[in-house]
Coordinates of C-alpha atoms and ligand atoms in Angstrom, one line a residue:
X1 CA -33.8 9.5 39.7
X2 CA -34.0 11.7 36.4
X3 CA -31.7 12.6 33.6
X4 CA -31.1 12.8 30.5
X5 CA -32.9 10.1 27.5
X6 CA -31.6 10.0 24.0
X7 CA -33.6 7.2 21.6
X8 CA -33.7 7.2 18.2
X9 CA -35.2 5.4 15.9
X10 CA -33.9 4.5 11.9
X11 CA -34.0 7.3 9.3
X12 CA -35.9 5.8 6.8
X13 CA -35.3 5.5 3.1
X14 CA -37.0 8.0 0.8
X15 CA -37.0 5.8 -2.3
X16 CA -40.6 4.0 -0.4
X17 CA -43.9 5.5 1.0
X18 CA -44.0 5.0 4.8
X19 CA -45.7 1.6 5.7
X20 CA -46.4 0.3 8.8
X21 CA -43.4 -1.5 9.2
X22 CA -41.9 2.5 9.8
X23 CA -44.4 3.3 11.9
X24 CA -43.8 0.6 14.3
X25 CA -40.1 1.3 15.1
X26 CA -41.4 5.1 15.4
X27 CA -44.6 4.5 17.8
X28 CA -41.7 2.2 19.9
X29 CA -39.2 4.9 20.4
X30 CA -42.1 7.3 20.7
X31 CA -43.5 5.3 23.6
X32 CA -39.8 5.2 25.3
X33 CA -39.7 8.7 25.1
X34 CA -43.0 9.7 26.5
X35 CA -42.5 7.3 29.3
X36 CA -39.1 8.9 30.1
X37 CA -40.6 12.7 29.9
X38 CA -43.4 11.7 32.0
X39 CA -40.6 9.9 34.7
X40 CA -39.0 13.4 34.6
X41 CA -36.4 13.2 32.5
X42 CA -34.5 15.7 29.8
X43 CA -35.9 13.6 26.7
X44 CA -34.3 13.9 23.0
X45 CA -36.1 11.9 20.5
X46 CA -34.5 11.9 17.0
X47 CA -35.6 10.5 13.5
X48 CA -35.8 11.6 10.2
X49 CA -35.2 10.2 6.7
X50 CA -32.2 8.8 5.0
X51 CA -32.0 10.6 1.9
X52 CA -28.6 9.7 -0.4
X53 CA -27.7 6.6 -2.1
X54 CA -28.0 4.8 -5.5
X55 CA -31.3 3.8 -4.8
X56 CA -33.1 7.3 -4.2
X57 CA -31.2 8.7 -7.3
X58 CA -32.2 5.8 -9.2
X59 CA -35.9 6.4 -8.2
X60 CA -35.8 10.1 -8.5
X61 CA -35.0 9.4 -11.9
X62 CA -37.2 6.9 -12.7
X63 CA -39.9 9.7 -11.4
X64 CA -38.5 11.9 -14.0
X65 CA -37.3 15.0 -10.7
X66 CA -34.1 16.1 -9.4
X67 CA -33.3 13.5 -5.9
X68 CA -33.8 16.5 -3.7
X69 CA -37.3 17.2 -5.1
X70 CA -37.9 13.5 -4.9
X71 CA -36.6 13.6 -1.4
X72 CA -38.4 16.4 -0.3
X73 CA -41.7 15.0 -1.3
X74 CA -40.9 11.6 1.0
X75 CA -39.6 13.1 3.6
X76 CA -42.6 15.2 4.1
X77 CA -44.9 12.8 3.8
X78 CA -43.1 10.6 6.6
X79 CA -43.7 13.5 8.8
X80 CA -47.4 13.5 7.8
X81 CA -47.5 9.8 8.8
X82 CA -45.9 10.8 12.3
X83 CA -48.8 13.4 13.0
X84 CA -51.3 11.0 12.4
X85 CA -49.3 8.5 14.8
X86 CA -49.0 10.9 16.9
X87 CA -45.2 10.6 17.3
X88 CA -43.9 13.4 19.5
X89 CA -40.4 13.1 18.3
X90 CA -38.1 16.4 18.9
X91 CA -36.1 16.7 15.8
X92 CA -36.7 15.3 12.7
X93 CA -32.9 15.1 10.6
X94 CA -32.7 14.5 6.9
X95 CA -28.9 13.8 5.3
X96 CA -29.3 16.3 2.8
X97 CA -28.9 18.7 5.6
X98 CA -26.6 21.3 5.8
X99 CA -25.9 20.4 9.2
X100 CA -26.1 16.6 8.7
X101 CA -23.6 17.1 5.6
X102 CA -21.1 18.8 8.1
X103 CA -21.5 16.3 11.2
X104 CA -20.8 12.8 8.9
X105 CA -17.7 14.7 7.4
X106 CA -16.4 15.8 10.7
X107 CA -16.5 12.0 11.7
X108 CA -15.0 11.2 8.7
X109 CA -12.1 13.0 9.2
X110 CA -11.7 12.0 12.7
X111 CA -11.4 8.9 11.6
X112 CA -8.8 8.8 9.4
X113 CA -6.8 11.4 11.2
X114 CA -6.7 8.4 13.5
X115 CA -5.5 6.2 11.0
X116 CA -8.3 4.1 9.9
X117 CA -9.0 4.6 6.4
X118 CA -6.9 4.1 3.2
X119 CA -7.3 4.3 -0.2
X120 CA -7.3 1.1 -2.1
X121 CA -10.1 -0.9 -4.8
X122 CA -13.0 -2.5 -4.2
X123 CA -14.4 -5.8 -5.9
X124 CA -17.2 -7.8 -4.5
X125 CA -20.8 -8.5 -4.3
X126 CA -22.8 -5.7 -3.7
X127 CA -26.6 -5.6 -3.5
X128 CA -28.2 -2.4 -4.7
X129 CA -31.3 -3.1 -2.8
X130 CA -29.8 -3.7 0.5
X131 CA -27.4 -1.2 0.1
X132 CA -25.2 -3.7 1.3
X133 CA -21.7 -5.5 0.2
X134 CA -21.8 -9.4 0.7
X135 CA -19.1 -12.2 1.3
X136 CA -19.2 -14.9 -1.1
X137 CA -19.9 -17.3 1.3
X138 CA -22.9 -15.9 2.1
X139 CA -24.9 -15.6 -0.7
X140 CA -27.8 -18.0 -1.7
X141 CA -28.1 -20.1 -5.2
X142 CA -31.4 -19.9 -6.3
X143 CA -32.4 -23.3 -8.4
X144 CA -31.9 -21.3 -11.9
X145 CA -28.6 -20.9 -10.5
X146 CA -27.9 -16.9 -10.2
X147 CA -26.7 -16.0 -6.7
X148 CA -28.5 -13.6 -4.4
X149 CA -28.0 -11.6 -1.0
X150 CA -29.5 -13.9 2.2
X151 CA -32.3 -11.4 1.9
X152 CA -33.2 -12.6 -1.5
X153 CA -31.3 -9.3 -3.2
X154 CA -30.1 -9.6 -6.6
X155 CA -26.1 -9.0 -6.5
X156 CA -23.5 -7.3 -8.8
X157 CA -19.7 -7.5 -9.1
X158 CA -18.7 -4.6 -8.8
X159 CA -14.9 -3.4 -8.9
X160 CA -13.7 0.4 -8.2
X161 CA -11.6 2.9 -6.7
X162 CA -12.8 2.9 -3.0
X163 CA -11.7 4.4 0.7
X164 CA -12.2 1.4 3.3
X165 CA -12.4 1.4 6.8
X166 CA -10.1 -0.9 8.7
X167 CA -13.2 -2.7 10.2
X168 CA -10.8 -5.8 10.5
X169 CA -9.2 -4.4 13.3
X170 CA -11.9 -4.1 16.1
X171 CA -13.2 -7.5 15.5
X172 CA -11.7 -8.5 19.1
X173 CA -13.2 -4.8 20.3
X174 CA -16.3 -5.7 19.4
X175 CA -16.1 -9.3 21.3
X176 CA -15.0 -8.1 24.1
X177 CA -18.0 -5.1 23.9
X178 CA -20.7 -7.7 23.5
X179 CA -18.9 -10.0 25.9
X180 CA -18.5 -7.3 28.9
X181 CA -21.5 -5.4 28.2
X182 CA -24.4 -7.8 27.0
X183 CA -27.0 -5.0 26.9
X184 CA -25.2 -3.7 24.1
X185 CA -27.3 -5.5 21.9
X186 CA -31.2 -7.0 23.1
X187 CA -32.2 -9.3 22.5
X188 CA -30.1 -11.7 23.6
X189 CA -30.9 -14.2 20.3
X190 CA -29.2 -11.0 18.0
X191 CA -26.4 -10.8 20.3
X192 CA -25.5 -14.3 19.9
X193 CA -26.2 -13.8 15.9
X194 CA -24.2 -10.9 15.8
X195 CA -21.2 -12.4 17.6
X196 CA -20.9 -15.2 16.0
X197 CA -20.5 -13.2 12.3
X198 CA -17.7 -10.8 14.5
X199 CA -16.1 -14.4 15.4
X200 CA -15.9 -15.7 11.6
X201 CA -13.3 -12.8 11.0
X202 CA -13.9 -9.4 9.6
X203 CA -12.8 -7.7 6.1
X204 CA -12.2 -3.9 6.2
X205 CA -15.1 -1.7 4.7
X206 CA -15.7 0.0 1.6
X207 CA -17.0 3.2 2.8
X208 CA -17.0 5.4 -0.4
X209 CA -18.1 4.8 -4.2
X210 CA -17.1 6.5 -7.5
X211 CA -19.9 5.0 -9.3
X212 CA -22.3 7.6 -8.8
X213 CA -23.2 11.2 -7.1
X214 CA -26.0 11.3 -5.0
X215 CA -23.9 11.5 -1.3
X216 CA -21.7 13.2 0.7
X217 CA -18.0 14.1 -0.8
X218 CA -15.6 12.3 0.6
X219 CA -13.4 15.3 2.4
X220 CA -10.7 15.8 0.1
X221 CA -11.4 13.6 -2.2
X222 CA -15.3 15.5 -4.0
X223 CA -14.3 12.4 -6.8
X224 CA -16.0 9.9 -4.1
X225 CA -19.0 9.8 -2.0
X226 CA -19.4 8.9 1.3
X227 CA -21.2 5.1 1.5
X228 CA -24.9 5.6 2.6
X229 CA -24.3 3.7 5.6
X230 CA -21.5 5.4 6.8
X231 CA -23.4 8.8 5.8
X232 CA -26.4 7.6 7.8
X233 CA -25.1 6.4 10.6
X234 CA -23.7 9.7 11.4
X235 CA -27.3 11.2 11.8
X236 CA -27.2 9.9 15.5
X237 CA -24.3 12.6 16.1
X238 CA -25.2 15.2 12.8
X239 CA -28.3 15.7 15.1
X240 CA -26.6 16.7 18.1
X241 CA -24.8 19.5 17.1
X242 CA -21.4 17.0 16.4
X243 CA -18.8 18.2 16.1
X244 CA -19.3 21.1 18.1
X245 CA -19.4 20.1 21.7
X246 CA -20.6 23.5 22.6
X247 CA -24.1 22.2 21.0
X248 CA -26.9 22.7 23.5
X249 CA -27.4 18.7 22.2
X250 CA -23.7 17.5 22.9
X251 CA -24.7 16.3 26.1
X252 CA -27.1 13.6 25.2
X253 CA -24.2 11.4 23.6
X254 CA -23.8 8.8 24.6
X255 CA -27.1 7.8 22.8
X256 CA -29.3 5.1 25.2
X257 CA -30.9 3.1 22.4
X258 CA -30.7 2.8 18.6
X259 CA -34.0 0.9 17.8
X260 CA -33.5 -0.8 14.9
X261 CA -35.5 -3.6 12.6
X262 CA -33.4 -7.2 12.7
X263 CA -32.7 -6.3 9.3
X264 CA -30.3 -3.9 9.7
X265 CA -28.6 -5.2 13.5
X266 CA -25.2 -5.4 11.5
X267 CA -25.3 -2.1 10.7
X268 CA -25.7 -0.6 14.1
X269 CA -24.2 -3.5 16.0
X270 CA -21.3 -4.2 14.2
X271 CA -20.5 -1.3 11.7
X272 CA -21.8 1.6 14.3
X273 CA -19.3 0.7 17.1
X274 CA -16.5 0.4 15.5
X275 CA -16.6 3.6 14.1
X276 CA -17.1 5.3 16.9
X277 CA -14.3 3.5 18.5
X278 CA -12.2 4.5 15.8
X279 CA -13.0 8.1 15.8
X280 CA -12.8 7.7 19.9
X281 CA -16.3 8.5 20.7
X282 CA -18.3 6.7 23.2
X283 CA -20.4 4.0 22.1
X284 CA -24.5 4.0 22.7
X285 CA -26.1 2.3 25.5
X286 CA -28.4 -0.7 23.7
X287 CA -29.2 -1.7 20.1
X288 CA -32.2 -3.2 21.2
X289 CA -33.3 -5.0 17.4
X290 CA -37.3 -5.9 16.7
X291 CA -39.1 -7.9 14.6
X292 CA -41.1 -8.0 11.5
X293 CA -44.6 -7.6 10.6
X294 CA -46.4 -10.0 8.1
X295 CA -49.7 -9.0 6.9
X296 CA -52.2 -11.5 7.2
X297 CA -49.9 -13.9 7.1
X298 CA -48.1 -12.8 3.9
X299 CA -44.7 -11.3 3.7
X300 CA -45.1 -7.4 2.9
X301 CA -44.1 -6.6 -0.3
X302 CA -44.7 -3.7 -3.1
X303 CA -44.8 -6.9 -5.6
X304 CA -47.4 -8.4 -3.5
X305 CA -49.4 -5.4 -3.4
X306 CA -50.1 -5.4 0.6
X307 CA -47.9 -2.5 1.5
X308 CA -50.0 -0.9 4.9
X309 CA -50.0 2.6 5.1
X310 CA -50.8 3.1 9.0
X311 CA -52.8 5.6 8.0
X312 CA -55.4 3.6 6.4
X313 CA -55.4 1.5 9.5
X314 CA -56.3 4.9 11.7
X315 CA -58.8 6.3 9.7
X316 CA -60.7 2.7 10.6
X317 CA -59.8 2.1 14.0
X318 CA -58.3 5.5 15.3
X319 CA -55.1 6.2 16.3
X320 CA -54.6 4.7 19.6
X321 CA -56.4 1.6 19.1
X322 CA -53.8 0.8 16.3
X323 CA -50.7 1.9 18.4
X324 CA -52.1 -0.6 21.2
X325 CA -52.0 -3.1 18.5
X326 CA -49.1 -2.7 17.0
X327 CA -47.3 -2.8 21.0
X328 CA -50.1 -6.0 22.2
X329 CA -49.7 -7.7 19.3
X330 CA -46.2 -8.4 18.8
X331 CA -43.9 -9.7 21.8
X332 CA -41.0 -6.8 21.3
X333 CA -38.2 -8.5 19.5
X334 CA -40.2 -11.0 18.1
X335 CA -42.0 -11.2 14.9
X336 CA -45.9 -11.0 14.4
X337 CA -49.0 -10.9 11.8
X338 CA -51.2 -8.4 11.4
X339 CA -54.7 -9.1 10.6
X340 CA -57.7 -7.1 10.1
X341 CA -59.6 -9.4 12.9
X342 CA -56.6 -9.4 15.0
X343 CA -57.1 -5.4 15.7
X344 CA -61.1 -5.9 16.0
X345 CA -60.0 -9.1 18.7
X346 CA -57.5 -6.4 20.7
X347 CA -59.9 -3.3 20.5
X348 CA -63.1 -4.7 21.3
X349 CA -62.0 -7.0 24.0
X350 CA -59.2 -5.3 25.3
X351 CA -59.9 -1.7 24.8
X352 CA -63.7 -1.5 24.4
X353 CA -64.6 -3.6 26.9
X354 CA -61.7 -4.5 29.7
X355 CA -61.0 -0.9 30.1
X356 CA -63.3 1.7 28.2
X357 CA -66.0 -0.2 30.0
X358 CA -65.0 -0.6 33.1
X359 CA -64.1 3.4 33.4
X360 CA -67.4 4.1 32.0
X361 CA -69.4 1.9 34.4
X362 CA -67.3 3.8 37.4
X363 CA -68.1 7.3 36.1
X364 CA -71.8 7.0 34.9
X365 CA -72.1 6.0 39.1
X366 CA -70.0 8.6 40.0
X367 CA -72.2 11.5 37.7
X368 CA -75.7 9.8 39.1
X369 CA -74.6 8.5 42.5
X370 CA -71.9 11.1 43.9
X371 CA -73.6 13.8 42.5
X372 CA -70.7 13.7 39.7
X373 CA -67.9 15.0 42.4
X374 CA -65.1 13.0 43.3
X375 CA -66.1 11.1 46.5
X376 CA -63.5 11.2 49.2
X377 CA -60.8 8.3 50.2
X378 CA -62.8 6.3 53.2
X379 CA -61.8 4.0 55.1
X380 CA -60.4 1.2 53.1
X381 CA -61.3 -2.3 53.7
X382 CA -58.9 -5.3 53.2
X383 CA -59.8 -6.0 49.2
X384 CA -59.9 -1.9 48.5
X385 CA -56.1 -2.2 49.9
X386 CA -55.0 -4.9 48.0
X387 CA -56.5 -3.6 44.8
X388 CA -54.9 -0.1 45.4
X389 CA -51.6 -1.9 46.5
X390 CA -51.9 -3.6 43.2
X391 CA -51.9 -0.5 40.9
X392 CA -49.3 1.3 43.4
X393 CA -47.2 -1.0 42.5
X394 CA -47.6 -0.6 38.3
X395 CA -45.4 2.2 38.2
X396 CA -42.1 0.5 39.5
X397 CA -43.0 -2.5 37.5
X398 CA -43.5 -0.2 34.3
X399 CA -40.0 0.9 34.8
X400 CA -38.6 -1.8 35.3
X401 CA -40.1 -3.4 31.9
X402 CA -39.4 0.5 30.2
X403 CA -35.8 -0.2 30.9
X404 CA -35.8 -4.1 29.6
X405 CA -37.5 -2.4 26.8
X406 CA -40.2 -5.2 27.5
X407 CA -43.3 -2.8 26.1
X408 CA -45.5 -5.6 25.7
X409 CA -44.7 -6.9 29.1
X410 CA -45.5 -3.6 30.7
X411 CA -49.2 -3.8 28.4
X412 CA -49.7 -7.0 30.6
X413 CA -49.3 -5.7 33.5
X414 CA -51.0 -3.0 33.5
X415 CA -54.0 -5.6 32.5
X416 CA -53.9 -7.2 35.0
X417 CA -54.8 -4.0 37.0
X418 CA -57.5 -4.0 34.8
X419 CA -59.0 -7.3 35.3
X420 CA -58.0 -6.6 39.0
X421 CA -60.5 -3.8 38.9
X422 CA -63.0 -5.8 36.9
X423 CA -63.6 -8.2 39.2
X424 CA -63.2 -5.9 42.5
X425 CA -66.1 -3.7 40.9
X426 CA -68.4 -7.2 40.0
X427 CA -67.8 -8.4 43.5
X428 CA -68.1 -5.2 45.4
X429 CA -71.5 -4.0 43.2
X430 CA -71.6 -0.5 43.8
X431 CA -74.7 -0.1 41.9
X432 CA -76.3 -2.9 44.3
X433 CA -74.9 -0.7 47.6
X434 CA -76.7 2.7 46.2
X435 CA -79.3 1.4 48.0
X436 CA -78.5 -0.4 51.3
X437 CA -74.9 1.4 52.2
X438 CA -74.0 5.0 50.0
X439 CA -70.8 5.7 52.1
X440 CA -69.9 2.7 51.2
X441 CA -70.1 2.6 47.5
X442 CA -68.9 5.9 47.4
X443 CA -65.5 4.4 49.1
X444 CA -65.6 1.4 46.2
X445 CA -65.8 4.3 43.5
X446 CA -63.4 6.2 44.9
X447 CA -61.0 3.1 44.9
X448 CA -62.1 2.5 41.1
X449 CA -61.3 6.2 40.3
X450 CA -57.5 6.1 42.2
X451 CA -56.8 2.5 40.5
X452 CA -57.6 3.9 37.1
X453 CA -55.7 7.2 37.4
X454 CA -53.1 4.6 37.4
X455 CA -53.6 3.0 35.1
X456 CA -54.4 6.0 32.5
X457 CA -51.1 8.0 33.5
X458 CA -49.0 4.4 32.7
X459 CA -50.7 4.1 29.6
X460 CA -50.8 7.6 28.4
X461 CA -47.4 7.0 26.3
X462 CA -49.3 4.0 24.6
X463 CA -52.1 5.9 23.9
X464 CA -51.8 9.4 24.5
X465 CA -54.9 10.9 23.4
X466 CA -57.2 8.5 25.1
X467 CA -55.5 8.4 28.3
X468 CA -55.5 12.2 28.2
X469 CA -59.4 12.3 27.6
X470 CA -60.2 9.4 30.4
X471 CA -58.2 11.3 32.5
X472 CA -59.6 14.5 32.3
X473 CA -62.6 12.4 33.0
X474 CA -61.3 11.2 36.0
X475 CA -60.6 14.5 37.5
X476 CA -56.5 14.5 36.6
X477 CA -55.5 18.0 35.6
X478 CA -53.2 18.3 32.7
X479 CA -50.1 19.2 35.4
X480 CA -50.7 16.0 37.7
X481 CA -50.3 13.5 34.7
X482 CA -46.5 12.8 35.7
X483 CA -45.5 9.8 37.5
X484 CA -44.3 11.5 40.5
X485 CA -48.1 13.1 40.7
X486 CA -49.1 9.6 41.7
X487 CA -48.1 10.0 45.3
X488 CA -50.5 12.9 45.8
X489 CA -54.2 11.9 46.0
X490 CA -57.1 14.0 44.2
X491 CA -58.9 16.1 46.4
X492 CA -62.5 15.0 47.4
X493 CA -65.2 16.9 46.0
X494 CA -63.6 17.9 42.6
X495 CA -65.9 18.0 39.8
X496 CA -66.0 15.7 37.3
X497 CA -67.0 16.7 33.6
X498 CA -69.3 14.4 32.1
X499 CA -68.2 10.8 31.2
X500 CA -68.3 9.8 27.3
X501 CA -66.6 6.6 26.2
X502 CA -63.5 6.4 25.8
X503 CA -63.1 3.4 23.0
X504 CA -66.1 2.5 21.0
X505 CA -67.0 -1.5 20.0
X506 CA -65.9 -1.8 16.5
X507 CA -69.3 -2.8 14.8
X508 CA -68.0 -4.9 11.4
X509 CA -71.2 -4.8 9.4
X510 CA -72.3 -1.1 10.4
X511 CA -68.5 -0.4 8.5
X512 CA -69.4 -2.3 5.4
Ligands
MSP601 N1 -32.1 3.8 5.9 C1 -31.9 2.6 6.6 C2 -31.7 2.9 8.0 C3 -30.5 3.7 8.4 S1 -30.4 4.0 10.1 C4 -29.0 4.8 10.3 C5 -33.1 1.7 6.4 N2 -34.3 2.3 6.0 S2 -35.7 1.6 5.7 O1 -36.5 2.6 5.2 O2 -35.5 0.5 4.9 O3 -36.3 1.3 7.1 C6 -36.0 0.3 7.7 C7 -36.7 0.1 9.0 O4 -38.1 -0.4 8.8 C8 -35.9 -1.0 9.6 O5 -35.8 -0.9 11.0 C9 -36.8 -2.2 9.3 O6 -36.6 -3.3 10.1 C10 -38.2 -1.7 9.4 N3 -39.1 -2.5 8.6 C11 -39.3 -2.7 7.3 N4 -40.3 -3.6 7.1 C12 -40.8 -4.0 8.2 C13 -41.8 -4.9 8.6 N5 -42.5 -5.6 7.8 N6 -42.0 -5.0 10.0 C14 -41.4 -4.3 10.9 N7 -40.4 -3.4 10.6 C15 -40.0 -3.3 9.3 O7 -33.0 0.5 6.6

């Protein structure tokens, strides 16, 4: 069944470089969306950069430029970080868009022409690096006694003029949306973590500040601005055309998943909703919320000076070896290190040899053995059936995992295709059979060749380029590289170009 796949990922803050951190969320909703346009359906993939706020004015200043020259400059280089990730995303919004500018002031106004904003004073704790305000209770005392945010923020008291949102009025809304539709928010440990702050009570929002000018203008009110989470929030809708329902885009609300770091859940679990059920809208599919990277085992920090730029990581390993990685590595949702032997582990055991091997040993004897055409289907015995019954099966198990959003769970599987093939080709020694039965290991290369196609089209949104080049190897135009193409086997006798591996051992020393 096909239709229509809207995923987003956050729009990032331009007051930082982009780290790896960034390009985790990105490759994530970049793998969802390739998966989905390979499954046959009408795909739109949205991100771009979050571009108003305090902060960014603050650090365009510090840089001595105006904050849309600063803005310009990070924004750019985000998208520079997505070519070399190779992130196929399909628009790429910034707030300080015309068109963003008119969508989050359009909700706006819906929303209090329905009634749910007023005009009243704000005084509280607010932490500038968070963007975030904070209840009392829930700030930390460090031991020289000054309070900060949980997330170790400094705070200010800060007391102005302010619009709020009556967010205290869809705390039972919001129960009853994580209570009657749990996929609302994955996974399930969030959920609980979320609805248990819901349950505590909640205190309308401040949604607009006076104390500087770097946002949106409040409509009808220019003296405000629009608070940066309100104002980027509304990129999910700005980017579909909103509030014009005659946008080509319109039809992609609502959105099937906002994925989001743990750090900002509230945001888009809590916050999110409720404005759209005040404005009347209807709400996303799944906030599905993931962990965080450490590096080597240290938190990432600018004041610890171990900030990764995934681009540094690419230009040693390549690009697909670090997206594998970054989806092996960490269980989805949960948190993981990263570590310069960790990648080496992954690539050379699980990339190098597991698969780039195994597809290498199968063509090198299907160029010297088969005269380097594809050899034709055979008749199968009972272990060439169960291995191609195996891989038949990967792509409804993919799905299945796709729509759990379970990516590294869908890695393992397909591994175990692998290792499937690994030992089917070390039992079945095709090299050993050249000899004393041809037809025969021309049917066990032939099995080899239609269990990898498998397993190349399910991991071509993993690792796009590679995939693309063993399957063009394997004989797999570039129009059968769909998932319904599976059900129609290559013709015997097509020829194969020459093989040439795939993923290359990462030597340490030779790099040193
Ligand atoms: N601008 C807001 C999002 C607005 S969405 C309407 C923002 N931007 S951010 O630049 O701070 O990027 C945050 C994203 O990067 C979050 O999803 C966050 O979880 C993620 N990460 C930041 N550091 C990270 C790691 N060390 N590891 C994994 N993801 C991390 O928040």
């Amino acid at each position: 069944m096909t239709g229509r796949y809207y995923v987003t990922t956050p729009i990032y803050y331009v007051n930082g470089a982009p780290h790896i951190g960034h390009a985790y969320t990105s490759v994530a909703a970049d793998i969802m969306a390739r998966f989905k346009r390979l499954a046959g359906d009408e795909v739109f993939f949205l991100t771009g950069t979050d571009e108003h706020g305090q902060k960014v004015e603050q650090a365009a200043q510090a840089a001595g430029v105006a904050p849309i020259a600063f803005a310009d400059q990070v924004s750019a280089d985000f998208r520079a970080m997505y070519d070399v990730m190779n992130v196929s995303y399909d628009d790429f919004i910034r707030t300080t868009e015309p068109r963003h500018i008119a969508g989050a002031q359009a909700l706006w106004e819906r929303i209090a022409a329905n009634g749910h904003i007023y005009l009243g004073a704000y005084e509280g704790w607010y932490a500038l690096r968070d963007e975030s305000f904070y209840n009392e209770d829930e700030l930390v005392t460090r031991p020289d006694g000054t309070k900060v945010a949980p997330t170790g923020a400094p705070v200010e008291w800060v007391r102005e003029p302010s619009y709020f949102f009556k967010l205290s009025e869809f705390a039972d809304r919001l129960l009853e949306l994580y209570e009657t539709r749990p996929a609302f928010i994955e996974p399930a440990s969030r959920r609980n973590e979320v609805a248990s702050f819901v349950r505590q009570g909640l205190r309308d929002l401040s949604i607009s500040r006076t104390s500087f000018r770097w946002g949106i203008p409040v409509p009808g009110d220019p003296e405000h601005v629009m608070y940066v989470w309100v104002d980027a929030l509304a990129n999910y809708l700005s980017a579909i055309g909103f509030p014009d329902a005659d946008n080509p885009r319109a039809g992609f609300w609502p959105a099937n998943l906002h994925l989001v770091g743990k750090d900002i859940v509230r945001f888009h679990a809590v916050y999110w909703p409720a404005l759209l059920m005040a404005a009347g809208l209807d709400l996303p599919d799944c906030v599905f919320s993931h962990g965080w990277w450490t590096i080597e085992g240290e938190k990432m920090s600018k004041s610890l000076g171990n900030v990764v730029d995934p681009r540094d990581l690419v230009a040693q390993f390549g690009v697909d070896p670090v997206r594998f990685f970054l989806m092996r590595e960490m269980p989805f949702g949960g948190d993981s290190d990263l570590s310069r032997r960790a990648i080496i582990n992954r690539l050379n055991v699980e990339l190098a040899n597991d698969l780039g091997n195994l597809a290498q040993r199968t063509l090198t004897q299907v160029a010297r053995n088969c005269g380097g055409v594809l050899p034709a289907q055979g008749v199968p015995t009972e272990a060439d059936d169960a291995l191609l019954a195996q891989a038949a099966l990967l792509p409804t198990l993919m799905h299945g995992h796709i729509d759990r959003h379970a990516l590294t769970d869908g890695l393992e599987d397909v591994w175990r295709v692998i290792r499937a093939c690994n030992a089917y080709i070390d039992h079945q020694a095709p090299w050993a059979l050249r000899k004393t039965d041809p037809e025969r290991m021309a049917v066990v290369l032939r099995v080899l060749v239609d269990a990898l196609r498998v397993v190349g089209t399910m991991l071509q949104p993993y690792m796009p380029g590679s995939m693309g080049a063993m399957l063009t190897q394997l004989g797999v135009a570039e129009d059968e590289r769909d998932f319904a193409s599976l059900d129609r086997p290559l013709p015997e006798g097509r020829v194969l170009p020459a093989p040439q591996g795939v993923f290359p051992r990462y030597v340490e020393d030779a790099a040193q």
